[in-house]
């Protein structure tokens, strides 16, 4: 496969994690401008683990996920009782705080006679695990997509579980969800932790893909994109945000279709969709329609046969 | 007097400094339909939300068959056997009819029982069976109200709270809703109903309260309600034929 294609696809795969992270919170009706913080925390944690402590990649990624989830819980404690705009502003403030803390973060050790580790605004280079272990770019891309597929399968199961139904109920109408007996804050905490873990894994993968990270990468633009992916692609299924990433990075970014005007086109796309299709291209209605079409073409449940009469 | 399922005493609820309920006392008799009338802004919805635990009471008590509900979470109150059909918040529009019904049974774990209850709802509300896989947001207003009632029933409540179920519906549909209310009541569910449509309520309710500015100002039987001149003028719209 062409190097450029591999690099674009790897990028799409990695960014998909932070898009899924924002999507999960959108499901519960919370708009977060701060998922890039957990992406960044995951990136730093995973990179420190492999490059400085000599951990294997799997353990590093797990640490990234754990760091993302636990910091999301910590932030969630005071913020998840907030609503709408207040929550959005609080998450944005938190993410900026994390970015500034990373700029002040110096922690370096000598590895093979060379200083490695986060060095404030100069970033954190030499995350060479992939290179040192002779994992090719293509193989690493496969790893990204294996993990992404696992995450999607997990979300697919989640959305069909009691927990997923509860998430959608809370996102649909909080008061109604309360009257149906759902503990709102507890469910939002679970969603936030899962979203933090997703972003954390994505960050870990990102750090090892680029071998160099710096606080500037995890700024508000990444968070805005993460949110926009779900809003463009659709909130009816976890595939929605992936479609959003594909449109942005795959179509607008890598083909240079609109070159210098990309951000204008992207912003315009978001604005148009918010007006005409507020829950994105693959919204619940579309997913529902595809689902019933599917069932009509390949009926699986024999008890549904009587359905034809009505 | 027969046994009461709900007893509210001295209940006060505030929004910040504004007191919406100023010491409300009322009781809902077991197996009966009790109706609360009152103008907009009287605190009827606030009372419903407080009973359901969505708003916190500042003072007073709410006893469900002797058990204190004040301080319990909304989830816990549902488990205790109280279900609310909130005003104007009918369904989860992005979920199918069937999923909405399952949502109403969220607190229950008995799969077989839930499946049986869904079947019962479909029998009672045939339109919902026809629309089972349709997204709830695509239903008509009346169908959504039926679904809202069915969803509330999925938690198997002993006490059903209904906040203005006839609001914004066509007269035919309103008649349907009231037919269902009396059917449910005949099957043994105690119902506490907020309504502005006193004419319809007179056909189903066994007892009436009138609430104005956060206080109960009338408490009586349908007969007494029909006799009360003030209520007649304000809620039944006509003075009596014999009046000059």
mmCIF file of C-alpha atoms in Angstrom, chain B residues 8-198:
data_model
loop_
_atom_site.group_PDB
_atom_site.id
_atom_site.type_symbol
_atom_site.label_atom_id
_atom_site.label_comp_id
_atom_site.label_asym_id
_atom_site.label_seq_id
_atom_site.Cartn_x
_atom_site.Cartn_y
_atom_site.Cartn_z
ATOM 1 C CA UNK B 8 -49.623 14.962 50.965
ATOM 2 C CA UNK B 9 -49.367 17.267 53.954
ATOM 3 C CA UNK B 10 -47.951 20.752 54.410
ATOM 4 C CA UNK B 11 -45.975 20.396 51.207
ATOM 5 C CA UNK B 12 -43.913 23.401 50.124
ATOM 6 C CA UNK B 13 -41.638 23.593 47.083
ATOM 7 C CA UNK B 14 -39.682 26.607 45.893
ATOM 8 C CA UNK B 15 -37.866 27.739 42.798
ATOM 9 C CA UNK B 16 -35.116 29.764 44.396
ATOM 10 C CA UNK B 17 -36.924 32.315 46.537
ATOM 11 C CA UNK B 18 -40.262 31.921 44.829
ATOM 12 C CA UNK B 19 -42.522 29.560 46.666
ATOM 13 C CA UNK B 20 -44.632 27.613 44.164
ATOM 14 C CA UNK B 21 -46.322 25.320 46.687
ATOM 15 C CA UNK B 22 -47.276 26.998 49.947
ATOM 16 C CA UNK B 23 -48.322 24.127 52.175
ATOM 17 C CA UNK B 24 -50.427 21.728 50.124
ATOM 18 C CA UNK B 25 -52.615 19.128 51.812
ATOM 19 C CA UNK B 26 -54.460 16.500 49.841
ATOM 20 C CA UNK B 27 -55.104 12.788 49.644
ATOM 21 C CA UNK B 28 -55.613 10.293 46.831
ATOM 22 C CA UNK B 29 -57.896 7.422 47.650
ATOM 23 C CA UNK B 30 -56.862 3.935 46.774
ATOM 24 C CA UNK B 31 -58.504 2.619 43.601
ATOM 25 C CA UNK B 32 -60.061 5.978 42.750
ATOM 26 C CA UNK B 33 -59.449 8.772 40.271
ATOM 27 C CA UNK B 34 -58.595 12.053 41.981
ATOM 28 C CA UNK B 35 -58.483 15.189 39.887
ATOM 29 C CA UNK B 36 -56.620 18.420 40.530
ATOM 30 C CA UNK B 37 -57.971 21.505 38.789
ATOM 31 C CA UNK B 38 -56.443 24.939 38.696
ATOM 32 C CA UNK B 39 -55.334 27.793 36.473
ATOM 33 C CA UNK B 40 -51.930 27.992 34.812
ATOM 34 C CA UNK B 41 -49.213 28.816 37.286
ATOM 35 C CA UNK B 42 -51.143 27.489 40.277
ATOM 36 C CA UNK B 43 -48.410 24.942 41.015
ATOM 37 C CA UNK B 44 -50.096 21.795 39.672
ATOM 38 C CA UNK B 45 -47.102 20.639 37.651
ATOM 39 C CA UNK B 46 -44.778 21.575 40.508
ATOM 40 C CA UNK B 47 -46.814 19.322 42.779
ATOM 41 C CA UNK B 48 -46.572 16.413 40.326
ATOM 42 C CA UNK B 49 -42.824 16.905 39.906
ATOM 43 C CA UNK B 50 -42.358 17.041 43.660
ATOM 44 C CA UNK B 51 -44.302 13.835 44.220
ATOM 45 C CA UNK B 52 -42.195 12.144 41.517
ATOM 46 C CA UNK B 53 -39.015 13.380 43.225
ATOM 47 C CA UNK B 54 -37.798 15.518 40.335
ATOM 48 C CA UNK B 55 -38.202 18.654 42.430
ATOM 49 C CA UNK B 56 -37.183 18.694 46.072
ATOM 50 C CA UNK B 57 -39.753 19.590 48.716
ATOM 51 C CA UNK B 58 -38.701 22.294 51.135
ATOM 52 C CA UNK B 59 -41.184 21.305 53.823
ATOM 53 C CA UNK B 60 -43.938 18.802 54.402
ATOM 54 C CA UNK B 61 -44.428 15.142 53.686
ATOM 55 C CA UNK B 62 -45.601 12.836 50.910
ATOM 56 C CA UNK B 63 -46.708 9.437 52.140
ATOM 57 C CA UNK B 64 -47.296 6.542 49.764
ATOM 58 C CA UNK B 65 -49.266 4.020 51.794
ATOM 59 C CA UNK B 66 -47.509 5.364 54.853
ATOM 60 C CA UNK B 67 -44.015 5.382 53.366
ATOM 61 C CA UNK B 68 -42.261 8.744 53.171
ATOM 62 C CA UNK B 69 -41.320 9.715 49.593
ATOM 63 C CA UNK B 70 -39.710 13.071 50.377
ATOM 64 C CA UNK B 71 -35.957 12.709 50.017
ATOM 65 C CA UNK B 72 -36.074 9.628 47.802
ATOM 66 C CA UNK B 73 -34.541 9.790 44.315
ATOM 67 C CA UNK B 74 -36.882 9.764 41.302
ATOM 68 C CA UNK B 75 -35.586 6.285 40.453
ATOM 69 C CA UNK B 76 -36.442 5.062 43.939
ATOM 70 C CA UNK B 77 -39.920 6.560 43.775
ATOM 71 C CA UNK B 78 -40.596 4.676 40.536
ATOM 72 C CA UNK B 79 -39.572 1.473 42.303
ATOM 73 C CA UNK B 80 -41.988 2.322 45.114
ATOM 74 C CA UNK B 81 -44.811 2.169 42.570
ATOM 75 C CA UNK B 82 -45.385 5.737 41.406
ATOM 76 C CA UNK B 83 -45.260 6.587 37.697
ATOM 77 C CA UNK B 84 -45.585 10.053 36.208
ATOM 78 C CA UNK B 85 -46.792 10.960 32.728
ATOM 79 C CA UNK B 86 -45.273 14.432 32.577
ATOM 80 C CA UNK B 87 -46.950 17.351 30.875
ATOM 81 C CA UNK B 88 -45.973 17.846 27.243
ATOM 82 C CA UNK B 89 -43.009 15.517 27.532
ATOM 83 C CA UNK B 90 -44.533 12.589 25.876
ATOM 84 C CA UNK B 91 -42.017 10.209 24.385
ATOM 85 C CA UNK B 92 -38.395 9.674 23.469
ATOM 86 C CA UNK B 93 -38.720 10.758 19.835
ATOM 87 C CA UNK B 94 -35.530 9.106 18.590
ATOM 88 C CA UNK B 95 -36.484 5.696 19.945
ATOM 89 C CA UNK B 96 -38.972 3.249 18.487
ATOM 90 C CA UNK B 97 -42.368 2.654 20.087
ATOM 91 C CA UNK B 98 -41.181 -0.676 21.419
ATOM 92 C CA UNK B 99 -37.994 0.852 22.843
ATOM 93 C CA UNK B 100 -40.093 3.522 24.551
ATOM 94 C CA UNK B 101 -42.108 0.797 26.250
ATOM 95 C CA UNK B 102 -38.927 -0.990 27.305
ATOM 96 C CA UNK B 103 -37.652 2.330 28.640
ATOM 97 C CA UNK B 104 -40.695 2.511 30.908
ATOM 98 C CA UNK B 105 -39.761 -0.865 32.356
ATOM 99 C CA UNK B 106 -36.179 0.223 32.968
ATOM 100 C CA UNK B 107 -36.383 -0.497 36.701
ATOM 101 C CA UNK B 108 -37.575 -4.048 36.206
ATOM 102 C CA UNK B 109 -35.487 -7.145 35.568
ATOM 103 C CA UNK B 110 -38.122 -9.786 34.806
ATOM 104 C CA UNK B 111 -37.792 -10.275 31.070
ATOM 105 C CA UNK B 112 -40.810 -12.557 30.817
ATOM 106 C CA UNK B 113 -42.997 -10.169 32.774
ATOM 107 C CA UNK B 114 -41.859 -7.210 30.671
ATOM 108 C CA UNK B 115 -42.591 -9.058 27.407
ATOM 109 C CA UNK B 116 -46.037 -9.957 28.755
ATOM 110 C CA UNK B 117 -46.731 -6.361 29.721
ATOM 111 C CA UNK B 118 -45.686 -5.093 26.290
ATOM 112 C CA UNK B 119 -48.155 -7.546 24.780
ATOM 113 C CA UNK B 120 -50.844 -6.249 27.170
ATOM 114 C CA UNK B 121 -50.111 -2.661 26.142
ATOM 115 C CA UNK B 122 -50.428 -3.632 22.484
ATOM 116 C CA UNK B 123 -53.783 -5.202 23.215
ATOM 117 C CA UNK B 124 -54.971 -2.115 25.055
ATOM 118 C CA UNK B 125 -53.513 0.290 22.511
ATOM 119 C CA UNK B 126 -53.731 -1.489 19.122
ATOM 120 C CA UNK B 127 -52.256 1.493 17.296
ATOM 121 C CA UNK B 128 -49.029 1.015 19.205
ATOM 122 C CA UNK B 129 -48.751 -2.554 17.950
ATOM 123 C CA UNK B 130 -49.145 -1.345 14.372
ATOM 124 C CA UNK B 131 -46.455 1.257 14.961
ATOM 125 C CA UNK B 132 -44.215 -0.905 17.133
ATOM 126 C CA UNK B 133 -41.034 -0.434 15.066
ATOM 127 C CA UNK B 134 -41.715 3.180 14.091
ATOM 128 C CA UNK B 135 -39.775 6.022 15.726
ATOM 129 C CA UNK B 136 -41.949 7.556 18.433
ATOM 130 C CA UNK B 137 -41.322 11.077 17.130
ATOM 131 C CA UNK B 138 -43.260 10.212 13.967
ATOM 132 C CA UNK B 139 -46.491 9.365 15.822
ATOM 133 C CA UNK B 140 -49.444 11.749 15.984
ATOM 134 C CA UNK B 141 -50.049 13.749 19.154
ATOM 135 C CA UNK B 142 -52.750 11.385 20.342
ATOM 136 C CA UNK B 143 -50.666 8.296 19.635
ATOM 137 C CA UNK B 144 -47.757 9.845 21.508
ATOM 138 C CA UNK B 145 -49.996 10.453 24.507
ATOM 139 C CA UNK B 146 -51.158 6.817 24.370
ATOM 140 C CA UNK B 147 -47.541 5.729 24.220
ATOM 141 C CA UNK B 148 -46.698 8.005 27.156
ATOM 142 C CA UNK B 149 -49.429 6.375 29.229
ATOM 143 C CA UNK B 150 -48.375 2.893 28.135
ATOM 144 C CA UNK B 151 -44.769 3.646 28.974
ATOM 145 C CA UNK B 152 -45.708 4.842 32.446
ATOM 146 C CA UNK B 153 -47.752 1.670 32.964
ATOM 147 C CA UNK B 154 -44.734 -0.475 32.075
ATOM 148 C CA UNK B 155 -43.298 0.198 35.525
ATOM 149 C CA UNK B 156 -46.436 -1.448 36.979
ATOM 150 C CA UNK B 157 -47.359 1.542 39.105
ATOM 151 C CA UNK B 158 -49.841 1.404 41.970
ATOM 152 C CA UNK B 159 -50.304 5.134 41.588
ATOM 153 C CA UNK B 160 -50.342 6.800 38.190
ATOM 154 C CA UNK B 161 -49.743 10.559 38.080
ATOM 155 C CA UNK B 162 -50.965 12.242 34.904
ATOM 156 C CA UNK B 163 -50.166 15.859 34.194
ATOM 157 C CA UNK B 164 -52.711 17.333 31.756
ATOM 158 C CA UNK B 165 -53.011 14.341 29.432
ATOM 159 C CA UNK B 166 -55.544 16.156 27.232
ATOM 160 C CA UNK B 167 -53.343 19.193 26.583
ATOM 161 C CA UNK B 168 -53.272 20.126 22.915
ATOM 162 C CA UNK B 169 -55.171 17.072 21.687
ATOM 163 C CA UNK B 170 -58.200 16.933 19.401
ATOM 164 C CA UNK B 171 -61.565 16.382 21.165
ATOM 165 C CA UNK B 172 -61.920 12.846 19.749
ATOM 166 C CA UNK B 173 -58.523 11.918 21.096
ATOM 167 C CA UNK B 174 -59.276 13.525 24.458
ATOM 168 C CA UNK B 175 -62.360 11.322 24.724
ATOM 169 C CA UNK B 176 -60.148 8.315 23.987
ATOM 170 C CA UNK B 177 -57.691 9.309 26.697
ATOM 171 C CA UNK B 178 -60.461 9.641 29.273
ATOM 172 C CA UNK B 179 -61.926 6.287 28.247
ATOM 173 C CA UNK B 180 -58.514 4.770 28.915
ATOM 174 C CA UNK B 181 -58.216 6.543 32.256
ATOM 175 C CA UNK B 182 -61.474 5.035 33.456
ATOM 176 C CA UNK B 183 -60.504 1.605 32.086
ATOM 177 C CA UNK B 184 -57.188 1.706 33.916
ATOM 178 C CA UNK B 185 -58.967 2.746 37.067
ATOM 179 C CA UNK B 186 -61.472 -0.081 36.708
ATOM 180 C CA UNK B 187 -58.496 -2.453 36.506
ATOM 181 C CA UNK B 188 -57.366 -1.209 39.909
ATOM 182 C CA UNK B 189 -54.825 1.571 39.304
ATOM 183 C CA UNK B 190 -55.175 4.615 41.522
ATOM 184 C CA UNK B 191 -54.921 7.752 39.434
ATOM 185 C CA UNK B 192 -54.030 11.304 40.346
ATOM 186 C CA UNK B 193 -54.853 13.547 37.429
ATOM 187 C CA UNK B 194 -54.083 17.188 36.711
ATOM 188 C CA UNK B 195 -56.591 18.574 34.253
ATOM 189 C CA UNK B 196 -57.956 21.855 32.980
ATOM 190 C CA UNK B 197 -60.749 20.175 31.092
ATOM 191 C CA UNK B 198 -63.203 19.986 33.998
#
